[in-house]
């Protein structure tokens, strides 16, 4: 019986496109599963687990074009609070983790993207961290194309077409920002803070100045991260009114603070 000759590079490339069983990839290349498994192991390729294979209904092209509120918001949340990994077999994985009080957003993400994998809880973390992960090169490459690079120090702020920048900024605030106010004896102080790497913060700052006419505040470097703070009432509401207009997806605890500040 003649042995089937295959292009090893093409075989591995096809395997890494998306999670696929050894049985399926074997049929595609007309080889036995033992041979397929041997090739993958010899090239240090991760053998996909059952959870990896359960991503068949994933909306792989969800982030190809950012043209809805949900896409813009999640892109902002992911660029600040998500993680991108490249495994030794060149497969790409995205994951996001949120504290227990925000677990409903993890559930929303699972539903919106049709993720079949289970939500994982890390009870060792202080706030019971809940996370979900996606292993799919096409899906993750679309995120990378929109500035969500491997390593948060490399992340980039992007400008979206149409009316989606407010939703993108709301995701950024929910991922790695804060809003708060303090009542003093005869006044109230308002604060909104964004955090990220230097280039990301510079680009965000320039957008806010040009779009919302806020003050040209200095960036601060605190505990290994750059922060951009606006503390005047005018700037606070210029930004918060903008990002919460027509909003249907957000972290409730932060929007509740904004709504409370509106009546002070």
mmCIF file of C-alpha atoms in Angstrom:
data_model
loop_
_atom_site.group_PDB
_atom_site.id
_atom_site.type_symbol
_atom_site.label_atom_id
_atom_site.label_comp_id
_atom_site.label_asym_id
_atom_site.label_seq_id
_atom_site.Cartn_x
_atom_site.Cartn_y
_atom_site.Cartn_z
ATOM 1 C CA UNK A 1 0.000 0.000 0.000
ATOM 2 C CA UNK A 2 1.455 3.372 -1.036
ATOM 3 C CA UNK A 3 1.903 5.944 1.673
ATOM 4 C CA UNK A 4 0.063 9.210 1.232
ATOM 5 C CA UNK A 5 2.452 12.134 0.967
ATOM 6 C CA UNK A 6 1.249 15.418 2.426
ATOM 7 C CA UNK A 7 2.610 18.924 2.777
ATOM 8 C CA UNK A 8 3.430 19.115 6.491
ATOM 9 C CA UNK A 9 3.345 22.923 6.573
ATOM 10 C CA UNK A 10 -0.056 23.009 4.879
ATOM 11 C CA UNK A 11 -1.302 20.303 7.264
ATOM 12 C CA UNK A 12 -0.257 22.280 10.345
ATOM 13 C CA UNK A 13 -1.583 25.544 8.883
ATOM 14 C CA UNK A 14 -4.987 23.940 8.325
ATOM 15 C CA UNK A 15 -5.005 22.465 11.825
ATOM 16 C CA UNK A 16 -4.262 25.836 13.415
ATOM 17 C CA UNK A 17 -7.020 27.716 11.573
ATOM 18 C CA UNK A 18 -9.552 26.702 14.178
ATOM 19 C CA UNK A 19 -9.986 23.931 16.758
ATOM 20 C CA UNK A 20 -10.503 20.689 14.835
ATOM 21 C CA UNK A 21 -10.349 17.065 15.958
ATOM 22 C CA UNK A 22 -7.550 14.758 14.876
ATOM 23 C CA UNK A 23 -10.186 12.616 13.190
ATOM 24 C CA UNK A 24 -11.418 15.535 11.068
ATOM 25 C CA UNK A 25 -7.961 16.725 10.047
ATOM 26 C CA UNK A 26 -7.006 13.128 9.191
ATOM 27 C CA UNK A 27 -9.947 12.811 6.801
ATOM 28 C CA UNK A 28 -9.116 16.117 5.131
ATOM 29 C CA UNK A 29 -5.603 14.937 4.310
ATOM 30 C CA UNK A 30 -6.478 11.271 3.771
ATOM 31 C CA UNK A 31 -4.143 9.953 6.457
ATOM 32 C CA UNK A 32 -4.727 7.851 9.553
ATOM 33 C CA UNK A 33 -5.225 9.423 12.971
ATOM 34 C CA UNK A 34 -1.998 7.860 14.295
ATOM 35 C CA UNK A 35 0.020 9.605 11.587
ATOM 36 C CA UNK A 36 -1.832 12.876 12.116
ATOM 37 C CA UNK A 37 -1.198 12.752 15.846
ATOM 38 C CA UNK A 38 2.477 11.930 15.295
ATOM 39 C CA UNK A 39 2.913 14.941 12.950
ATOM 40 C CA UNK A 40 1.268 17.327 15.398
ATOM 41 C CA UNK A 41 3.322 16.134 18.363
ATOM 42 C CA UNK A 42 6.553 16.211 16.351
ATOM 43 C CA UNK A 43 5.871 19.866 15.523
ATOM 44 C CA UNK A 44 4.962 20.806 19.122
ATOM 45 C CA UNK A 45 1.331 21.456 18.204
ATOM 46 C CA UNK A 46 -1.192 21.543 20.998
ATOM 47 C CA UNK A 47 -3.795 18.795 20.683
ATOM 48 C CA UNK A 48 -7.132 20.537 21.034
ATOM 49 C CA UNK A 49 -9.182 19.598 24.065
ATOM 50 C CA UNK A 50 -12.913 18.877 24.056
ATOM 51 C CA UNK A 51 -13.542 22.423 25.288
ATOM 52 C CA UNK A 52 -11.494 23.834 22.437
ATOM 53 C CA UNK A 53 -13.520 21.772 19.967
ATOM 54 C CA UNK A 54 -16.777 23.054 21.428
ATOM 55 C CA UNK A 55 -16.262 26.428 19.709
ATOM 56 C CA UNK A 56 -17.897 25.336 16.455
ATOM 57 C CA UNK A 57 -20.722 27.880 16.869
ATOM 58 C CA UNK A 58 -18.394 30.760 17.724
ATOM 59 C CA UNK A 59 -19.054 33.965 15.773
ATOM 60 C CA UNK A 60 -15.571 33.892 14.292
ATOM 61 C CA UNK A 61 -15.988 37.033 12.162
ATOM 62 C CA UNK A 62 -17.702 39.089 14.890
ATOM 63 C CA UNK A 63 -14.875 41.648 15.105
ATOM 64 C CA UNK A 64 -13.954 41.791 11.431
ATOM 65 C CA UNK A 65 -15.942 45.025 11.063
ATOM 66 C CA UNK A 66 -16.874 47.199 14.055
ATOM 67 C CA UNK A 67 -20.324 48.343 13.019
ATOM 68 C CA UNK A 68 -22.605 47.863 16.050
ATOM 69 C CA UNK A 69 -22.765 49.131 19.628
ATOM 70 C CA UNK A 70 -21.985 45.658 21.020
ATOM 71 C CA UNK A 71 -18.897 45.251 18.856
ATOM 72 C CA UNK A 72 -17.545 48.705 19.712
ATOM 73 C CA UNK A 73 -18.178 48.307 23.440
ATOM 74 C CA UNK A 74 -16.651 44.832 23.660
ATOM 75 C CA UNK A 75 -13.639 45.981 21.648
ATOM 76 C CA UNK A 76 -13.040 48.718 24.236
ATOM 77 C CA UNK A 77 -13.531 46.286 27.110
ATOM 78 C CA UNK A 78 -11.238 43.698 25.500
ATOM 79 C CA UNK A 79 -8.430 46.150 24.651
ATOM 80 C CA UNK A 80 -8.171 47.180 28.306
ATOM 81 C CA UNK A 81 -9.164 44.055 30.229
ATOM 82 C CA UNK A 82 -8.510 41.147 27.861
ATOM 83 C CA UNK A 83 -5.419 38.997 27.279
ATOM 84 C CA UNK A 84 -4.011 37.584 24.034
ATOM 85 C CA UNK A 85 -1.628 34.607 24.099
ATOM 86 C CA UNK A 86 0.377 32.867 21.402
ATOM 87 C CA UNK A 87 1.020 29.216 22.267
ATOM 88 C CA UNK A 88 4.115 27.307 21.207
ATOM 89 C CA UNK A 89 2.185 25.775 18.297
ATOM 90 C CA UNK A 90 1.358 29.296 16.998
ATOM 91 C CA UNK A 91 -2.312 28.998 17.991
ATOM 92 C CA UNK A 92 -3.793 32.229 19.357
ATOM 93 C CA UNK A 93 -6.030 32.511 22.393
ATOM 94 C CA UNK A 94 -8.027 35.381 23.829
ATOM 95 C CA UNK A 95 -9.351 35.425 27.380
ATOM 96 C CA UNK A 96 -11.079 37.913 29.628
ATOM 97 C CA UNK A 97 -11.626 37.785 33.379
ATOM 98 C CA UNK A 98 -13.895 39.932 35.538
ATOM 99 C CA UNK A 99 -14.630 40.018 39.243
ATOM 100 C CA UNK A 100 -17.655 38.262 40.692
ATOM 101 C CA UNK A 101 -19.913 41.314 40.787
ATOM 102 C CA UNK A 102 -19.463 41.673 37.012
ATOM 103 C CA UNK A 103 -19.979 38.003 36.135
ATOM 104 C CA UNK A 104 -23.156 38.901 34.221
ATOM 105 C CA UNK A 105 -20.935 40.613 31.620
ATOM 106 C CA UNK A 106 -18.928 37.399 31.160
ATOM 107 C CA UNK A 107 -22.262 35.627 30.617
ATOM 108 C CA UNK A 108 -23.256 38.327 28.101
ATOM 109 C CA UNK A 109 -19.989 37.833 26.209
ATOM 110 C CA UNK A 110 -20.522 34.071 26.145
ATOM 111 C CA UNK A 111 -24.042 34.590 24.747
ATOM 112 C CA UNK A 112 -23.184 37.341 22.240
ATOM 113 C CA UNK A 113 -20.265 35.401 20.732
ATOM 114 C CA UNK A 114 -21.883 31.940 20.945
ATOM 115 C CA UNK A 115 -19.025 30.571 23.041
ATOM 116 C CA UNK A 116 -19.642 26.959 24.007
ATOM 117 C CA UNK A 117 -16.803 26.774 26.503
ATOM 118 C CA UNK A 118 -17.632 26.953 30.180
ATOM 119 C CA UNK A 119 -17.044 30.026 32.297
ATOM 120 C CA UNK A 120 -14.176 29.338 34.704
ATOM 121 C CA UNK A 121 -14.065 30.652 38.259
ATOM 122 C CA UNK A 122 -10.831 31.221 40.144
ATOM 123 C CA UNK A 123 -11.870 31.035 43.798
ATOM 124 C CA UNK A 124 -8.285 31.765 44.850
ATOM 125 C CA UNK A 125 -8.586 35.359 43.666
ATOM 126 C CA UNK A 126 -9.721 37.993 46.118
ATOM 127 C CA UNK A 127 -12.984 38.732 44.305
ATOM 128 C CA UNK A 128 -13.671 35.300 42.766
ATOM 129 C CA UNK A 129 -12.474 36.002 39.240
ATOM 130 C CA UNK A 130 -14.669 34.673 36.392
ATOM 131 C CA UNK A 131 -13.124 34.132 32.962
ATOM 132 C CA UNK A 132 -13.813 32.744 29.520
ATOM 133 C CA UNK A 133 -11.363 31.918 26.723
ATOM 134 C CA UNK A 134 -11.416 31.525 22.943
ATOM 135 C CA UNK A 135 -8.777 29.633 20.956
ATOM 136 C CA UNK A 136 -9.165 30.580 17.291
ATOM 137 C CA UNK A 137 -6.567 32.242 15.086
ATOM 138 C CA UNK A 138 -9.032 34.034 12.794
ATOM 139 C CA UNK A 139 -11.056 35.440 15.696
ATOM 140 C CA UNK A 140 -7.990 36.631 17.610
ATOM 141 C CA UNK A 141 -6.299 38.063 14.513
ATOM 142 C CA UNK A 142 -9.313 40.339 14.004
ATOM 143 C CA UNK A 143 -8.820 41.616 17.559
ATOM 144 C CA UNK A 144 -5.122 42.166 16.851
ATOM 145 C CA UNK A 145 -6.040 44.114 13.704
ATOM 146 C CA UNK A 146 -8.034 46.461 15.945
ATOM 147 C CA UNK A 147 -5.176 47.185 18.347
ATOM 148 C CA UNK A 148 -5.490 44.339 20.866
ATOM 149 C CA UNK A 149 -1.905 43.152 20.567
ATOM 150 C CA UNK A 150 -0.133 40.567 22.676
ATOM 151 C CA UNK A 151 1.036 42.365 25.821
ATOM 152 C CA UNK A 152 -0.945 45.294 27.213
ATOM 153 C CA UNK A 153 2.072 47.553 26.811
ATOM 154 C CA UNK A 154 1.574 47.249 23.048
ATOM 155 C CA UNK A 155 -2.164 47.997 22.894
ATOM 156 C CA UNK A 156 -3.317 50.799 20.597
ATOM 157 C CA UNK A 157 -6.257 53.203 20.710
ATOM 158 C CA UNK A 158 -8.186 53.245 17.436
ATOM 159 C CA UNK A 159 -10.759 55.562 15.869
ATOM 160 C CA UNK A 160 -13.954 53.936 14.666
ATOM 161 C CA UNK A 161 -16.150 55.014 11.798
ATOM 162 C CA UNK A 162 -19.682 56.267 12.362
ATOM 163 C CA UNK A 163 -21.337 56.696 15.768
ATOM 164 C CA UNK A 164 -19.411 53.974 17.597
ATOM 165 C CA UNK A 165 -16.653 55.878 19.409
ATOM 166 C CA UNK A 166 -18.808 56.573 22.469
ATOM 167 C CA UNK A 167 -19.458 52.845 22.938
ATOM 168 C CA UNK A 168 -15.768 52.031 22.412
ATOM 169 C CA UNK A 169 -14.812 54.591 25.094
ATOM 170 C CA UNK A 170 -17.401 53.162 27.485
ATOM 171 C CA UNK A 171 -15.796 49.739 27.085
ATOM 172 C CA UNK A 172 -12.382 51.272 27.777
ATOM 173 C CA UNK A 173 -13.719 52.938 30.925
ATOM 174 C CA UNK A 174 -15.352 49.707 32.118
ATOM 175 C CA UNK A 175 -12.194 47.725 31.442
ATOM 176 C CA UNK A 176 -9.515 49.886 33.021
ATOM 177 C CA UNK A 177 -10.999 53.152 34.225
ATOM 178 C CA UNK A 178 -13.017 54.588 37.071
ATOM 179 C CA UNK A 179 -15.545 57.312 37.843
ATOM 180 C CA UNK A 180 -16.288 58.663 41.280
ATOM 181 C CA UNK A 181 -17.353 61.776 43.128
ATOM 182 C CA UNK A 182 -16.843 63.046 46.649
ATOM 183 C CA UNK A 183 -19.087 65.338 48.619
ATOM 184 C CA UNK A 184 -17.213 68.023 50.512
ATOM 185 C CA UNK A 185 -18.553 70.603 52.917
ATOM 186 C CA UNK A 186 -19.590 73.173 50.323
ATOM 187 C CA UNK A 187 -18.866 71.409 47.045
ATOM 188 C CA UNK A 188 -18.648 68.129 45.156
ATOM 189 C CA UNK A 189 -15.542 66.858 43.361
ATOM 190 C CA UNK A 190 -15.994 64.756 40.218
ATOM 191 C CA UNK A 191 -13.344 62.420 38.779
ATOM 192 C CA UNK A 192 -13.035 60.207 35.726
ATOM 193 C CA UNK A 193 -9.795 58.279 35.203
ATOM 194 C CA UNK A 194 -8.462 56.198 32.299
ATOM 195 C CA UNK A 195 -5.386 53.954 32.454
ATOM 196 C CA UNK A 196 -3.131 52.249 29.915
ATOM 197 C CA UNK A 197 0.227 52.345 28.175
ATOM 198 C CA UNK A 198 1.809 55.653 27.133
ATOM 199 C CA UNK A 199 0.884 55.654 23.430
ATOM 200 C CA UNK A 200 -2.667 54.442 24.110
ATOM 201 C CA UNK A 201 -3.199 57.209 26.668
ATOM 202 C CA UNK A 202 -1.724 59.884 24.405
ATOM 203 C CA UNK A 203 -4.032 58.871 21.560
ATOM 204 C CA UNK A 204 -7.053 58.703 23.883
ATOM 205 C CA UNK A 205 -6.196 62.118 25.320
ATOM 206 C CA UNK A 206 -5.909 63.686 21.852
ATOM 207 C CA UNK A 207 -9.278 62.267 20.849
ATOM 208 C CA UNK A 208 -11.009 63.586 23.979
ATOM 209 C CA UNK A 209 -9.485 67.052 23.531
ATOM 210 C CA UNK A 210 -10.453 67.274 19.864
ATOM 211 C CA UNK A 211 -13.884 65.672 20.154
ATOM 212 C CA UNK A 212 -15.127 66.790 23.580
ATOM 213 C CA UNK A 213 -13.062 69.947 24.209
ATOM 214 C CA UNK A 214 -11.748 68.756 27.575
ATOM 215 C CA UNK A 215 -8.717 70.168 29.363
ATOM 216 C CA UNK A 216 -5.222 69.284 28.184
ATOM 217 C CA UNK A 217 -4.342 67.439 31.395
ATOM 218 C CA UNK A 218 -0.978 65.807 31.944
ATOM 219 C CA UNK A 219 -0.529 62.052 31.925
ATOM 220 C CA UNK A 220 0.670 60.600 35.222
ATOM 221 C CA UNK A 221 2.842 57.521 35.643
ATOM 222 C CA UNK A 222 1.685 55.528 38.653
ATOM 223 C CA UNK A 223 2.703 51.994 39.642
ATOM 224 C CA UNK A 224 3.880 51.029 36.169
ATOM 225 C CA UNK A 225 0.898 52.444 34.258
ATOM 226 C CA UNK A 226 -0.083 55.783 32.761
ATOM 227 C CA UNK A 227 -3.269 57.456 33.939
ATOM 228 C CA UNK A 228 -5.327 60.311 32.539
ATOM 229 C CA UNK A 229 -7.551 62.089 35.046
ATOM 230 C CA UNK A 230 -10.238 64.721 34.575
ATOM 231 C CA UNK A 231 -11.419 66.379 37.774
ATOM 232 C CA UNK A 232 -13.476 69.373 36.695
ATOM 233 C CA UNK A 233 -17.269 69.093 36.651
ATOM 234 C CA UNK A 234 -17.338 70.293 33.059
ATOM 235 C CA UNK A 235 -14.880 67.683 31.778
ATOM 236 C CA UNK A 236 -16.442 64.914 33.870
ATOM 237 C CA UNK A 237 -19.884 65.435 32.366
ATOM 238 C CA UNK A 238 -18.600 66.150 28.858
ATOM 239 C CA UNK A 239 -17.057 62.681 28.878
ATOM 240 C CA UNK A 240 -19.658 60.704 30.837
ATOM 241 C CA UNK A 241 -22.653 62.206 29.029
ATOM 242 C CA UNK A 242 -20.952 61.306 25.747
ATOM 243 C CA UNK A 243 -20.087 57.702 26.580
ATOM 244 C CA UNK A 244 -23.413 56.837 28.204
ATOM 245 C CA UNK A 245 -25.645 58.340 25.519
ATOM 246 C CA UNK A 246 -27.852 55.689 23.865
ATOM 247 C CA UNK A 247 -26.061 52.951 25.838
ATOM 248 C CA UNK A 248 -27.540 49.480 26.240
ATOM 249 C CA UNK A 249 -24.445 47.509 27.259
ATOM 250 C CA UNK A 250 -22.233 48.572 30.179
ATOM 251 C CA UNK A 251 -21.067 47.629 33.676
ATOM 252 C CA UNK A 252 -24.055 48.527 35.816
ATOM 253 C CA UNK A 253 -22.051 49.568 38.874
ATOM 254 C CA UNK A 254 -20.249 52.283 36.900
ATOM 255 C CA UNK A 255 -23.315 53.583 35.115
ATOM 256 C CA UNK A 256 -25.128 53.712 38.446
ATOM 257 C CA UNK A 257 -22.410 56.051 39.731
ATOM 258 C CA UNK A 258 -22.831 58.252 36.673
ATOM 259 C CA UNK A 259 -26.625 58.407 37.115
ATOM 260 C CA UNK A 260 -26.223 59.248 40.788
ATOM 261 C CA UNK A 261 -23.787 62.034 39.969
ATOM 262 C CA UNK A 262 -26.331 63.544 37.548
ATOM 263 C CA UNK A 263 -28.723 64.409 40.359
ATOM 264 C CA UNK A 264 -26.176 66.047 42.663
#
